[in-house]
Tab-separated table of C-alpha atoms and ligand atoms in Angstrom:
chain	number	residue	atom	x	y	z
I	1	UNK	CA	-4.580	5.714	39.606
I	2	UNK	CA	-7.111	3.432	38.174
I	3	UNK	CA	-7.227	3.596	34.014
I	4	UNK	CA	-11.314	5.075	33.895
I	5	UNK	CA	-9.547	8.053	35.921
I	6	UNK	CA	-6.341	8.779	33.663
I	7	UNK	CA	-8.205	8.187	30.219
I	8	UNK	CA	-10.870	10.551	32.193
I	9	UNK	CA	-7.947	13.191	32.905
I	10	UNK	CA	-5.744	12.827	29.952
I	11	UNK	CA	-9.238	12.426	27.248
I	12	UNK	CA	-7.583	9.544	25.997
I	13	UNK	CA	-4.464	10.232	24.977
I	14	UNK	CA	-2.321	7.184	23.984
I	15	UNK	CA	1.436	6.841	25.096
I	16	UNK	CA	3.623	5.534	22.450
I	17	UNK	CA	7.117	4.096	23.320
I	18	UNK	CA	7.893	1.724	20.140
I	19	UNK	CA	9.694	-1.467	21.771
I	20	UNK	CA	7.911	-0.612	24.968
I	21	UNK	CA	11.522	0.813	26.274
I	22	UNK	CA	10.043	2.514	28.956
I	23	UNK	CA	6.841	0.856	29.666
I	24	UNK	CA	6.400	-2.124	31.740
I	25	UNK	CA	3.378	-4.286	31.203
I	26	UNK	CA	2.947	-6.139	34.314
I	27	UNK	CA	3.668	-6.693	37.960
I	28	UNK	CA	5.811	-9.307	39.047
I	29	UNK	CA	7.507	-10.934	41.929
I	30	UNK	CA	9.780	-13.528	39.718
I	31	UNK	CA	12.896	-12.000	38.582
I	32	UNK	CA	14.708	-9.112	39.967
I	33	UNK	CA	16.820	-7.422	36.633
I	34	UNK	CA	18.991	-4.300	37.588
I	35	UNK	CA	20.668	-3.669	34.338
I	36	UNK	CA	23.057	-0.661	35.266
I	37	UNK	CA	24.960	-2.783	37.661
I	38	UNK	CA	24.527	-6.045	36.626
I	39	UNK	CA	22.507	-7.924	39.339
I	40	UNK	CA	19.866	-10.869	38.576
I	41	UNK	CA	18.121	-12.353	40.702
I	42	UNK	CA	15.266	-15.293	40.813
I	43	UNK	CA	12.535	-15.334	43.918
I	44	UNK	CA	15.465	-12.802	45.578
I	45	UNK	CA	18.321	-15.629	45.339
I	46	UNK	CA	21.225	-14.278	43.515
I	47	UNK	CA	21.846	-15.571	39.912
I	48	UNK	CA	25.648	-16.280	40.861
I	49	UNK	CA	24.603	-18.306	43.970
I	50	UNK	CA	21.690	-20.439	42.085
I	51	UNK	CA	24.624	-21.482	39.434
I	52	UNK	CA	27.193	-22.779	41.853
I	53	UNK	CA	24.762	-24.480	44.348
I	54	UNK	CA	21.887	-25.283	43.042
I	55	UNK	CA	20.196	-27.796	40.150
I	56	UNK	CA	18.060	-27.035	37.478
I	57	UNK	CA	15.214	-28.744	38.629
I	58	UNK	CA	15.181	-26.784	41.864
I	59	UNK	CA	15.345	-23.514	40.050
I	60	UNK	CA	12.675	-24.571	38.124
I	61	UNK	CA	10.658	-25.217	40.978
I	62	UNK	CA	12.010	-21.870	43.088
I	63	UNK	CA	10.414	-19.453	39.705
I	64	UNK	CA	7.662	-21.750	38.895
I	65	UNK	CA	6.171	-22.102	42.657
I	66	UNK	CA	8.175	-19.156	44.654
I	67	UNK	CA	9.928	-20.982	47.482
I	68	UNK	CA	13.016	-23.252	46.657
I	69	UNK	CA	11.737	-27.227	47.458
I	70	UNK	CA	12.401	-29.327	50.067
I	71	UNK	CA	13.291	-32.629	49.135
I	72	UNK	CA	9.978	-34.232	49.640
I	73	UNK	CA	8.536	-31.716	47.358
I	74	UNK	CA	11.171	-32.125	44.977
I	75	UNK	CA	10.758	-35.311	44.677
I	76	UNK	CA	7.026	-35.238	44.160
I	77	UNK	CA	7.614	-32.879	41.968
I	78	UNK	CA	9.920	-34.804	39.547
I	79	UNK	CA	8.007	-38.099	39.978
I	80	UNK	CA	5.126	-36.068	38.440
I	81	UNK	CA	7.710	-34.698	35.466
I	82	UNK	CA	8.375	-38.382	35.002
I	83	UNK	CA	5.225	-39.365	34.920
I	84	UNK	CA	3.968	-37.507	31.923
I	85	UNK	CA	7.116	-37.656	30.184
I	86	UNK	CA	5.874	-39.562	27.402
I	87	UNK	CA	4.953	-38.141	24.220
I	88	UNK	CA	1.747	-39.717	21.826
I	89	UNK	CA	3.107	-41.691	19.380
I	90	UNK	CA	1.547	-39.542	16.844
I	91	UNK	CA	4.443	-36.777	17.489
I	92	UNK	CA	6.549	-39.025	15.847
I	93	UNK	CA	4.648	-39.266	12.508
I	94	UNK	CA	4.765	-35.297	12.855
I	95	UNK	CA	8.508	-35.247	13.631
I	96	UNK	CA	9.162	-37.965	10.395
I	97	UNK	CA	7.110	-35.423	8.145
I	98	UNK	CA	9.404	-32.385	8.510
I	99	UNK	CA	12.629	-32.132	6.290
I	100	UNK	CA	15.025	-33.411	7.519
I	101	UNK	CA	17.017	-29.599	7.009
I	102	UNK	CA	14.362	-27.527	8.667
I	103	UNK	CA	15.462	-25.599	11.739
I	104	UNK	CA	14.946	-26.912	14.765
I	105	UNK	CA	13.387	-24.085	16.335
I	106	UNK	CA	10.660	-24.053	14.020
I	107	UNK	CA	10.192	-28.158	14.644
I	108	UNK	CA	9.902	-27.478	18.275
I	109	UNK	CA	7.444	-24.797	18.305
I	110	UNK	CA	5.159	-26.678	16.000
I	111	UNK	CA	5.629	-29.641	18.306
I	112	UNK	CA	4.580	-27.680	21.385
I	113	UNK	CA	1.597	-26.392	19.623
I	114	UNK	CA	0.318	-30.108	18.431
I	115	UNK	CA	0.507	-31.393	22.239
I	116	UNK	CA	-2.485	-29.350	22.783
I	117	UNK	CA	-4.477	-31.428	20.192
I	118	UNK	CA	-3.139	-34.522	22.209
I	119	UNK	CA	-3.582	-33.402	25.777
I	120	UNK	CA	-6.728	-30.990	25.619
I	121	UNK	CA	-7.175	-30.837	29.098
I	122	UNK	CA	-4.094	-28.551	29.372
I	123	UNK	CA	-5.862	-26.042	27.781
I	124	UNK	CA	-8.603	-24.456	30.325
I	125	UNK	CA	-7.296	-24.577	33.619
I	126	UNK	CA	-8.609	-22.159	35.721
I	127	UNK	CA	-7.572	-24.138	39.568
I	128	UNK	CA	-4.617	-24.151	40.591
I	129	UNK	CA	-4.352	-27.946	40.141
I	130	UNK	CA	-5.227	-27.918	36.923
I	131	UNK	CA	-2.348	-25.246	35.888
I	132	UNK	CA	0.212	-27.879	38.377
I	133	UNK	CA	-1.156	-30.442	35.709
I	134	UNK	CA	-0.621	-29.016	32.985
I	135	UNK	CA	2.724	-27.968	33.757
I	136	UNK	CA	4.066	-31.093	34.830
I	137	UNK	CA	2.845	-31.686	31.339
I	138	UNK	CA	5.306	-29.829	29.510
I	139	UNK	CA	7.860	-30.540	31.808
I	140	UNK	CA	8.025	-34.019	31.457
I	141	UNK	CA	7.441	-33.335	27.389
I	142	UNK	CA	9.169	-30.814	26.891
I	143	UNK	CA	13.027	-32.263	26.734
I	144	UNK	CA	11.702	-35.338	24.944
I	145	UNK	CA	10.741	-32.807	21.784
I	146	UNK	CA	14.033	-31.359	22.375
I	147	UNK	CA	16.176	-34.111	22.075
I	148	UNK	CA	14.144	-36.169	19.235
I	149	UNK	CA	14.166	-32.955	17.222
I	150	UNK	CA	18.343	-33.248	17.540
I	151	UNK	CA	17.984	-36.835	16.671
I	152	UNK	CA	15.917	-36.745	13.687
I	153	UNK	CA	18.107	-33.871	12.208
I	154	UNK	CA	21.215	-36.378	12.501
I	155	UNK	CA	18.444	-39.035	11.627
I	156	UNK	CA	19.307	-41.412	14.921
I	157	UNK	CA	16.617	-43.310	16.305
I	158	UNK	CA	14.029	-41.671	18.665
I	159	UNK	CA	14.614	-42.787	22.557
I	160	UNK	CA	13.305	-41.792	25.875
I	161	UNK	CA	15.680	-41.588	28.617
I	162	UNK	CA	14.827	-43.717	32.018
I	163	UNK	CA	13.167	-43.278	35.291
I	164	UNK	CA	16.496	-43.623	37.258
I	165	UNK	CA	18.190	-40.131	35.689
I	166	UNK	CA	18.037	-36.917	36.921
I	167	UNK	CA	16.241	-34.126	34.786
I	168	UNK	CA	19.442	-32.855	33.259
I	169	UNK	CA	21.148	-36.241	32.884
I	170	UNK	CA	17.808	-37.550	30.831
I	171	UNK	CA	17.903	-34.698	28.407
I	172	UNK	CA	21.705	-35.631	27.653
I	173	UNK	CA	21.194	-39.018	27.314
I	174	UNK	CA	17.884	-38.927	25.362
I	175	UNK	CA	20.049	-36.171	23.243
I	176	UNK	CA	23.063	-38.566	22.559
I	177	UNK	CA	22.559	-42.013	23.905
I	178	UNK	CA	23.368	-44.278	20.416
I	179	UNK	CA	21.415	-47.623	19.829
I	180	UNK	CA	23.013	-50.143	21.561
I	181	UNK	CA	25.215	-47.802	23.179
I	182	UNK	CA	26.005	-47.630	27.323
I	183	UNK	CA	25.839	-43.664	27.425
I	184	UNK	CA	28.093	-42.329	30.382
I	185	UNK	CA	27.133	-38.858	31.624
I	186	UNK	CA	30.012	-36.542	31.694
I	187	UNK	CA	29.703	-35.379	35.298
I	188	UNK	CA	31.616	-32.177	33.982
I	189	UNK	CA	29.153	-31.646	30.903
I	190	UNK	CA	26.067	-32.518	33.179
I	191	UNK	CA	27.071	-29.194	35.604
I	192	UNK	CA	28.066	-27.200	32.438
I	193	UNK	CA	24.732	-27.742	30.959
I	194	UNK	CA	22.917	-27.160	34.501
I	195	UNK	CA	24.817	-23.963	34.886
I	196	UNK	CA	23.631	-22.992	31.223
I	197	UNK	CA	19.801	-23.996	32.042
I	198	UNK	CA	20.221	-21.929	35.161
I	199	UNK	CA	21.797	-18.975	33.569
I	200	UNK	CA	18.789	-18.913	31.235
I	201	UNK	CA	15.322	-19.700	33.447
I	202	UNK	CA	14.318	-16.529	33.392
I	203	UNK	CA	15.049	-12.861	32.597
I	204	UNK	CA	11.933	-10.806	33.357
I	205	UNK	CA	9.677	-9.343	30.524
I	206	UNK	CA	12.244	-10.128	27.642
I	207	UNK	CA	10.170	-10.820	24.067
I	208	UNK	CA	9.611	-14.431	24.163
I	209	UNK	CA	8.493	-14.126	28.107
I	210	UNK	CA	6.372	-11.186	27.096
I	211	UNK	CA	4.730	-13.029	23.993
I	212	UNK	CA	4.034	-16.132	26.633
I	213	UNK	CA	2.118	-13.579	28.489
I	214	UNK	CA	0.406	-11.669	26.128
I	215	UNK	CA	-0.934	-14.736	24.338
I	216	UNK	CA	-2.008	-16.387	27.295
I	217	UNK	CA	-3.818	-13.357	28.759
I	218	UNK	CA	-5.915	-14.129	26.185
I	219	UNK	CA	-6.975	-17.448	27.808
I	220	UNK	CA	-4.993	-19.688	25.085
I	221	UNK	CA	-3.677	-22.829	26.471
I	222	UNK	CA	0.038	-23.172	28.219
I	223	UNK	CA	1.413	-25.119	25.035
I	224	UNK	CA	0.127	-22.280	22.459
I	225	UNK	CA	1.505	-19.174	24.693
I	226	UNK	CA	4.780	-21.350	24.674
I	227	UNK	CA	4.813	-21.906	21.567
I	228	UNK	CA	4.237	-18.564	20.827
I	229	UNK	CA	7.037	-17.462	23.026
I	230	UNK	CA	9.669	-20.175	21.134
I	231	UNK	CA	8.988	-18.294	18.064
I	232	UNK	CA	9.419	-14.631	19.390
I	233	UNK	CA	13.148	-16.910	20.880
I	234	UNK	CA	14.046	-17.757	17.365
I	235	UNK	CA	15.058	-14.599	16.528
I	236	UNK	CA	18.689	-13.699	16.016
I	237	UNK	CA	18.384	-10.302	18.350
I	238	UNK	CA	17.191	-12.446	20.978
I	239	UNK	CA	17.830	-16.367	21.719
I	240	UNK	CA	18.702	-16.758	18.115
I	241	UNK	CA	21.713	-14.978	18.805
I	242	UNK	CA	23.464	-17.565	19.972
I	243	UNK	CA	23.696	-19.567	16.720
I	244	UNK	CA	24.576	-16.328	15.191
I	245	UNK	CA	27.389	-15.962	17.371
I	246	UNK	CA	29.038	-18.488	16.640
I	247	UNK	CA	28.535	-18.356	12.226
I	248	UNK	CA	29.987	-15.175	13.325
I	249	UNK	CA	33.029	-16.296	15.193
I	250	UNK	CA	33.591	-18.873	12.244
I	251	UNK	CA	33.093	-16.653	9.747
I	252	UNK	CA	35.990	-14.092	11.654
I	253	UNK	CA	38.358	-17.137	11.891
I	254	UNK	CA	37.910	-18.649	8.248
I	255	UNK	CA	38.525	-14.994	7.263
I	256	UNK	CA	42.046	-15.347	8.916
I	257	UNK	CA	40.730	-13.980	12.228
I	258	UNK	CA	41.459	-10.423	11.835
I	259	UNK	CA	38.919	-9.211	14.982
I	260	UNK	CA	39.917	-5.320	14.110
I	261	UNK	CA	38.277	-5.412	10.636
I	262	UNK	CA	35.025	-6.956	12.422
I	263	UNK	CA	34.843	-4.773	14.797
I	264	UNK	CA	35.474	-1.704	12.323
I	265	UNK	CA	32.257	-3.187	10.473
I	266	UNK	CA	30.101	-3.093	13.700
I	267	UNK	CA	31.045	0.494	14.271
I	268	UNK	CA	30.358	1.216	10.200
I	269	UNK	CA	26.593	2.804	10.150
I	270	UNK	CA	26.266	2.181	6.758
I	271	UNK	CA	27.529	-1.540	7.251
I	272	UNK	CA	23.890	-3.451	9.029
I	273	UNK	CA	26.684	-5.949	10.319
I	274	UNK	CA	26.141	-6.122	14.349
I	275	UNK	CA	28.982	-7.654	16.572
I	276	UNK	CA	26.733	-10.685	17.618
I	277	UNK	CA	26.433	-11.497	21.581
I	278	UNK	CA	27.007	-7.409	22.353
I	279	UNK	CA	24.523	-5.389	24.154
I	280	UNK	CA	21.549	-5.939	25.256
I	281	UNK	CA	18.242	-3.642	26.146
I	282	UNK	CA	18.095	-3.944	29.416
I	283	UNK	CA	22.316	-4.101	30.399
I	284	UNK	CA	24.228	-1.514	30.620
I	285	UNK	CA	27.283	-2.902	32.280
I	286	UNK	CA	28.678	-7.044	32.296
I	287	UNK	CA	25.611	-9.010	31.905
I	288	UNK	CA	26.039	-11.346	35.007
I	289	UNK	CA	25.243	-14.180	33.383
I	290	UNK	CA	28.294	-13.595	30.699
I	291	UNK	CA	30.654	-13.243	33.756
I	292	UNK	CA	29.503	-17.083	34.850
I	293	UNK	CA	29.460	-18.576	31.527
I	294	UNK	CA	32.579	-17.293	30.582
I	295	UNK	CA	34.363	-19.295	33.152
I	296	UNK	CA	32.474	-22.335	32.699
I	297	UNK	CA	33.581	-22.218	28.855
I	298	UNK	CA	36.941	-22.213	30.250
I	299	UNK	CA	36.273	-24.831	32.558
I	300	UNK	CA	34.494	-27.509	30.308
I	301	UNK	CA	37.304	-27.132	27.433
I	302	UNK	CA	40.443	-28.021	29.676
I	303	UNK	CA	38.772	-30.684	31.087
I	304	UNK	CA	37.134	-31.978	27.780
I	305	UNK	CA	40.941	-31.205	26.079
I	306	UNK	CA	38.969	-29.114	23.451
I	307	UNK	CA	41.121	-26.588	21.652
I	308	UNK	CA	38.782	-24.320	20.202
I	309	UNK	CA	40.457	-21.174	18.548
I	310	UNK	CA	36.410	-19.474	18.217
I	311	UNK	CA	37.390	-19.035	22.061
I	312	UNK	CA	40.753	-17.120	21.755
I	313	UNK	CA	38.829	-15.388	18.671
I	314	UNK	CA	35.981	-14.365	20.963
I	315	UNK	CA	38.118	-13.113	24.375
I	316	UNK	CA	39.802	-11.401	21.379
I	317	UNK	CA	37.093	-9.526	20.514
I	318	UNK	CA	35.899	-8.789	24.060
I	319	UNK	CA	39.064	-7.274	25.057
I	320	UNK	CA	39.288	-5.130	22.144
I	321	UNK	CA	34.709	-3.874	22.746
I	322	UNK	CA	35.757	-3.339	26.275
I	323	UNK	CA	38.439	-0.944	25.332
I	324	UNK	CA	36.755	0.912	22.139
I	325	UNK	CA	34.998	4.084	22.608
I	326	UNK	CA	32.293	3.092	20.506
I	327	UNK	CA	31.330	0.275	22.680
I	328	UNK	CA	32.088	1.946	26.033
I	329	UNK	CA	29.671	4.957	25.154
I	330	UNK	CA	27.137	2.707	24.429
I	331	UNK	CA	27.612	0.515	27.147
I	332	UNK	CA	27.703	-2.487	24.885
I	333	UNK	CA	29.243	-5.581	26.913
I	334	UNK	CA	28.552	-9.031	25.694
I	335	UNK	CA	25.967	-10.613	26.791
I	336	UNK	CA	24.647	-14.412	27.796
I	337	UNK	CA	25.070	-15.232	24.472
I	338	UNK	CA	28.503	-14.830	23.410
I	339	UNK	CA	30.026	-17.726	25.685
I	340	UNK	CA	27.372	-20.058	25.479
I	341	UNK	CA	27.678	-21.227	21.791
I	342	UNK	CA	31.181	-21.781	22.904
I	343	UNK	CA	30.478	-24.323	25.502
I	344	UNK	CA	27.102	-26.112	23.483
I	345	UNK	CA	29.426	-26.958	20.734
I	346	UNK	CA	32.454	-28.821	22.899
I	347	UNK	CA	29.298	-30.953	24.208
I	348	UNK	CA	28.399	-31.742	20.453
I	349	UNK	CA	25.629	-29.914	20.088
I	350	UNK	CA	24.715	-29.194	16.459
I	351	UNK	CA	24.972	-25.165	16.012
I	352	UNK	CA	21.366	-25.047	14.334
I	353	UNK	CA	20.222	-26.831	17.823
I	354	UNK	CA	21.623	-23.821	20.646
I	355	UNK	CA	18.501	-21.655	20.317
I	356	UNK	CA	16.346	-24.764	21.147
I	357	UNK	CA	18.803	-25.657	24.387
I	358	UNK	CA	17.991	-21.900	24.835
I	359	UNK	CA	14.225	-22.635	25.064
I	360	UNK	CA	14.946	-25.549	27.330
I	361	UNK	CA	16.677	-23.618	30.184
I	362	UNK	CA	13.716	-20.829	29.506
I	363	UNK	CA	11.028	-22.769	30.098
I	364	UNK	CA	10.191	-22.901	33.639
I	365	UNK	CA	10.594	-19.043	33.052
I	366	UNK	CA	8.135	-19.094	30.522
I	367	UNK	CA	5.752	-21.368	32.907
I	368	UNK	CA	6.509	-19.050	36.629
I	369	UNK	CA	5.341	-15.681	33.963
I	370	UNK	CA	2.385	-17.512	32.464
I	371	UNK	CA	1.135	-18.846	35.739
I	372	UNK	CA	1.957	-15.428	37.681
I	373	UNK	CA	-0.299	-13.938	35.234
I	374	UNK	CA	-3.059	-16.434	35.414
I	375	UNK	CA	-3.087	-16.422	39.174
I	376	UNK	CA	-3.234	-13.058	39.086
I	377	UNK	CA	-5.964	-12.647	36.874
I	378	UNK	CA	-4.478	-9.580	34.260
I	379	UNK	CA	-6.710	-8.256	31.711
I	380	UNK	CA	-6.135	-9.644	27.927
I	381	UNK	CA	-2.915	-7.637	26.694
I	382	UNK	CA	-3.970	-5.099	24.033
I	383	UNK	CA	-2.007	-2.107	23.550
I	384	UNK	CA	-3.337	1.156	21.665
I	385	UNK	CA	-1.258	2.771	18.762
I	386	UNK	CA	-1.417	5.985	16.976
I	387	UNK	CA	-2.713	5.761	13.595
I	388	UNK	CA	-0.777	7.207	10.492
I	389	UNK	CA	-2.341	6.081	7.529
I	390	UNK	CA	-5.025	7.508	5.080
I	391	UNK	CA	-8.137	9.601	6.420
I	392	UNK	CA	-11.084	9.125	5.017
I	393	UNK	CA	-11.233	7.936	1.413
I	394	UNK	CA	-14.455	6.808	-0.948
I	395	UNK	CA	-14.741	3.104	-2.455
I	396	UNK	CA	-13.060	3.350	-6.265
I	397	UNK	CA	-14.656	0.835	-8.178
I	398	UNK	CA	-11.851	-1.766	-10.106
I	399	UNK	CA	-12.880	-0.403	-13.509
I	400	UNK	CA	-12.464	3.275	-12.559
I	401	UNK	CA	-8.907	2.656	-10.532
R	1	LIG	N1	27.068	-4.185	17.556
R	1	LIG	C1	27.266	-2.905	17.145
R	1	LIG	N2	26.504	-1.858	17.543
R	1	LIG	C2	25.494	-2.121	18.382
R	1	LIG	C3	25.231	-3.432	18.857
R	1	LIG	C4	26.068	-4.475	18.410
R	1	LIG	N3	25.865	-5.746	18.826
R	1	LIG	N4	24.161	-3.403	19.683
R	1	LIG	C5	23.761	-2.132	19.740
R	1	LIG	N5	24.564	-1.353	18.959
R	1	LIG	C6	24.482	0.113	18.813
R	1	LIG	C7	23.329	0.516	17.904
R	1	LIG	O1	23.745	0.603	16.569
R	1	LIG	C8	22.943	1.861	18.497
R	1	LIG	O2	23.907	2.800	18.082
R	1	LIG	P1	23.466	4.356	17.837
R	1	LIG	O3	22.977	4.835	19.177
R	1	LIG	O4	24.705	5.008	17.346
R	1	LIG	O5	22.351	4.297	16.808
R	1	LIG	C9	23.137	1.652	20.007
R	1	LIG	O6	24.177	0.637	20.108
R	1	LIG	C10	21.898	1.197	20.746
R	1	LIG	O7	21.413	0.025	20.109
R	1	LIG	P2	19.874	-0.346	19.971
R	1	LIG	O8	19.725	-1.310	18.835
R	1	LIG	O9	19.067	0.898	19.969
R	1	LIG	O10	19.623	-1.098	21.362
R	1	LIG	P3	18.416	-2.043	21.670
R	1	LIG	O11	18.247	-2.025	23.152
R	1	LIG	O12	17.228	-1.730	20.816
R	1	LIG	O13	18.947	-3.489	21.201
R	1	LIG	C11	20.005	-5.600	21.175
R	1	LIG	C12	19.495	-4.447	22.042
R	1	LIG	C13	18.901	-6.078	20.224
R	1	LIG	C14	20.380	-6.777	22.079
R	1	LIG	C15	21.221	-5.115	20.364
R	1	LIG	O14	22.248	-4.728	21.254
R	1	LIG	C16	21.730	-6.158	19.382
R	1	LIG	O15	21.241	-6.238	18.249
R	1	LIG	N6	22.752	-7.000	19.791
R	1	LIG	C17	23.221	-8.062	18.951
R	1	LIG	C18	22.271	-9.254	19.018
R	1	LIG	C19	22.336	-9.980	20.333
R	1	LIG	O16	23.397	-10.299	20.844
R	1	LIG	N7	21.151	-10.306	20.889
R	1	LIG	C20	21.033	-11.091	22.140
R	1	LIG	C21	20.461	-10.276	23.227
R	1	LIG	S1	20.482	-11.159	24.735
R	1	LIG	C22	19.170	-12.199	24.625
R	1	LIG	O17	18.181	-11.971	24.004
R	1	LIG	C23	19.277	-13.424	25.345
């Protein structure tokens, strides 16, 4: 039913569903989500598959273009990446005039909006080779903001990472490569922080995803719907909530780690406190993802000999949310979020830096949506509301008020 005929047989009336529980605003053939039994999937390839065997570069290129690459086009594809992975040097003077304490998700969504000013042509691309343009773009770009926002928070020289490294391997050593310094890649941290990318690519019409697409069905550029959609991340009910997992955990242990009175708060109405990393909108059993990371956590600590007691604090608090009522009837499992802190911190990532690593892995996500919707031409996103406020009223004058 076309929308002339249903505001025709309805006169107009306006569905409201606040948080747009029930509504969905778009087609799309990217990312298959069944949240009552825990299946993901990206381009119909399982989520659990993708993590084991494949690399984030590939998965990038599976959501972004719909097929997984052969090598040729994988390597054209990268070569591209490479070849725009250069920043103008005028980021830097925009990077040196932050303070040095401001959060890095705020940095890297003002960064992401200046590229526009230095690459205009990124903004109206209507062919198809103009959208692969701009998106080699940002991917090439993209992980160079991400790791020189790290560096100038721990105030370490800026540095681009080399032609001869993988995708993954570049951001880690243009995150941690020291001046002077012969940085050796972890093979175990490089898969960890694959896996995480993976885990995160995508996740259908989330908030960020859905900003990205409602801002650029307006015809704004790529770099402004992203970062648009890095904002609407920031938040600690969505990507934000990995920082705020792990204050939490912290805050449980240097409180001598009693998990009972925590989870006594999260059950206490009149207590806003919310057991970080639970429950999400859209699962209603094990998020997937959670099942994945939770092993790699395991994984990456034995074989980097980290001890971390967060860990035995957060399985703690798992076992005792999958066994509450409270939690059961409200099918509240934890969710992608709850490991990954865990496993960004024995890498020696900075706490204040997860939500950006976060925006990393969701960026080809963010790209697949945004193109999707260009190529499929949807309208500009503007939904109705129902109006509450004041009817009619006449102009007081601001003597006579
Ligand atoms: N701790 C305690 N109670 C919770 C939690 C939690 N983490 N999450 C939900 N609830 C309760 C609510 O109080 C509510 O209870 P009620 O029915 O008695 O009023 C019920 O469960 C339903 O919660 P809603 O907030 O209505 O669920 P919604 O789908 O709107 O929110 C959300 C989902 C935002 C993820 C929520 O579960 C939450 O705040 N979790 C903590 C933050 C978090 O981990 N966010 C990351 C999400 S994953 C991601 O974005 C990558």
């Amino acid at each position: 039913i076309d929308i002339k005929t249903l505001r025709g047989a309805t006169g107009g009336v306006v569905t409201i569903d606040p948080g747009y529980k029930n509504t969905g605003s778009c087609q799309s053939a990217i990312t298959f989500l069944n949240g009552e039994e825990g299946v993901l999937r990206y381009r119909g390839y399982s989520i659990e598959e993708l993590a084991e065997k494949a690399d984030f570069l590939e998965v990038a290129y599976l959501l972004i273009f719909g097929e997984l690459p052969t090598k040729v086009q994988l390597d054209k594809f990268y070569n591209d990446i490479l070849d725009e992975a250069i920043v103008d040097d005028d980021i830097k003077k925009i990077i040196d005039a932050f303070p040095k304490n401001a959060h890095p998700m705020g940095v890297l969504s003002s960064l992401t909006s200046a590229l526009t000013a230095f690459n205009p042509s990124s903004v109206n691309v209507d062919s198809e080779e103009e959208m692969y343009n701009a998106i080699v773009k940002i991917m090439g770009k993209f992980p160079v903001l991400v790791a020189w926002t790290m560096r100038k928070k721990q105030g370490m020289p800026l540095h681009y990472g080399s032609r001869k490294l993988g995708y993954v391997e570049n951001v880690l050593t243009m995150m941690f490569q020291k001046p002077n310094d012969e940085y050796e890649i972890n093979p175990i941290v490089k898969d960890a922080l694959d896996k995480l990318l993976i885990l995160h690519a995508d996740h259908e019409q989330n908030c960020s995803t859905s900003t990205v697409r409602i801002v650029g069905s307006s015809h704004a550029g790529l770099f402004a719907s992203l970062s648009a959609g890095i904002s609407a991340l920031w938040g600690p009910l969505h990507g934000g909530a990995n920082q705020a997992v792990l204050e939490m955990l912290e805050g449980i242990k240097a409180d001598g780690g009693d998990t009972k009175k925590y989870m006594a708060k999260a059950k206490d109405k009149s207590d806003p406190f919310r057991l970080m990393g639970f429950g999400h909108r859209v699962y209603k059993n094990f998020d997937p993802r959670a099942k994945i990371i939770k092993v790699a956590a395991d994984e990456v600590l034995a074989d980097l000999g980290v001890n971390d007691p967060v860990l035995d604090i957060a399985k703690g608090l798992e076992q005792e949310a999958l066994s509450d009522q409270y939690f059961v009837d409200r099918k509240l499992y934890p969710n992608v979020d709850f490991y990954s802190g865990i496993i960004y911190r024995a890498m020696g990532i900075p706490v204040e830096m997860f939500t950006v690593m976060f925006a990393l892995g969701r960026l080809p996500g963010w790209i697949a949506q945004w193109r999707e919707m260009r190529l499929r031409k949807e309208p500009i996103g503007r939904p109705r509301q129902i109006y509450t406020g004041e009817n009619y009223r006449p102009f007081v004058k601001l003597e006579d008020r």
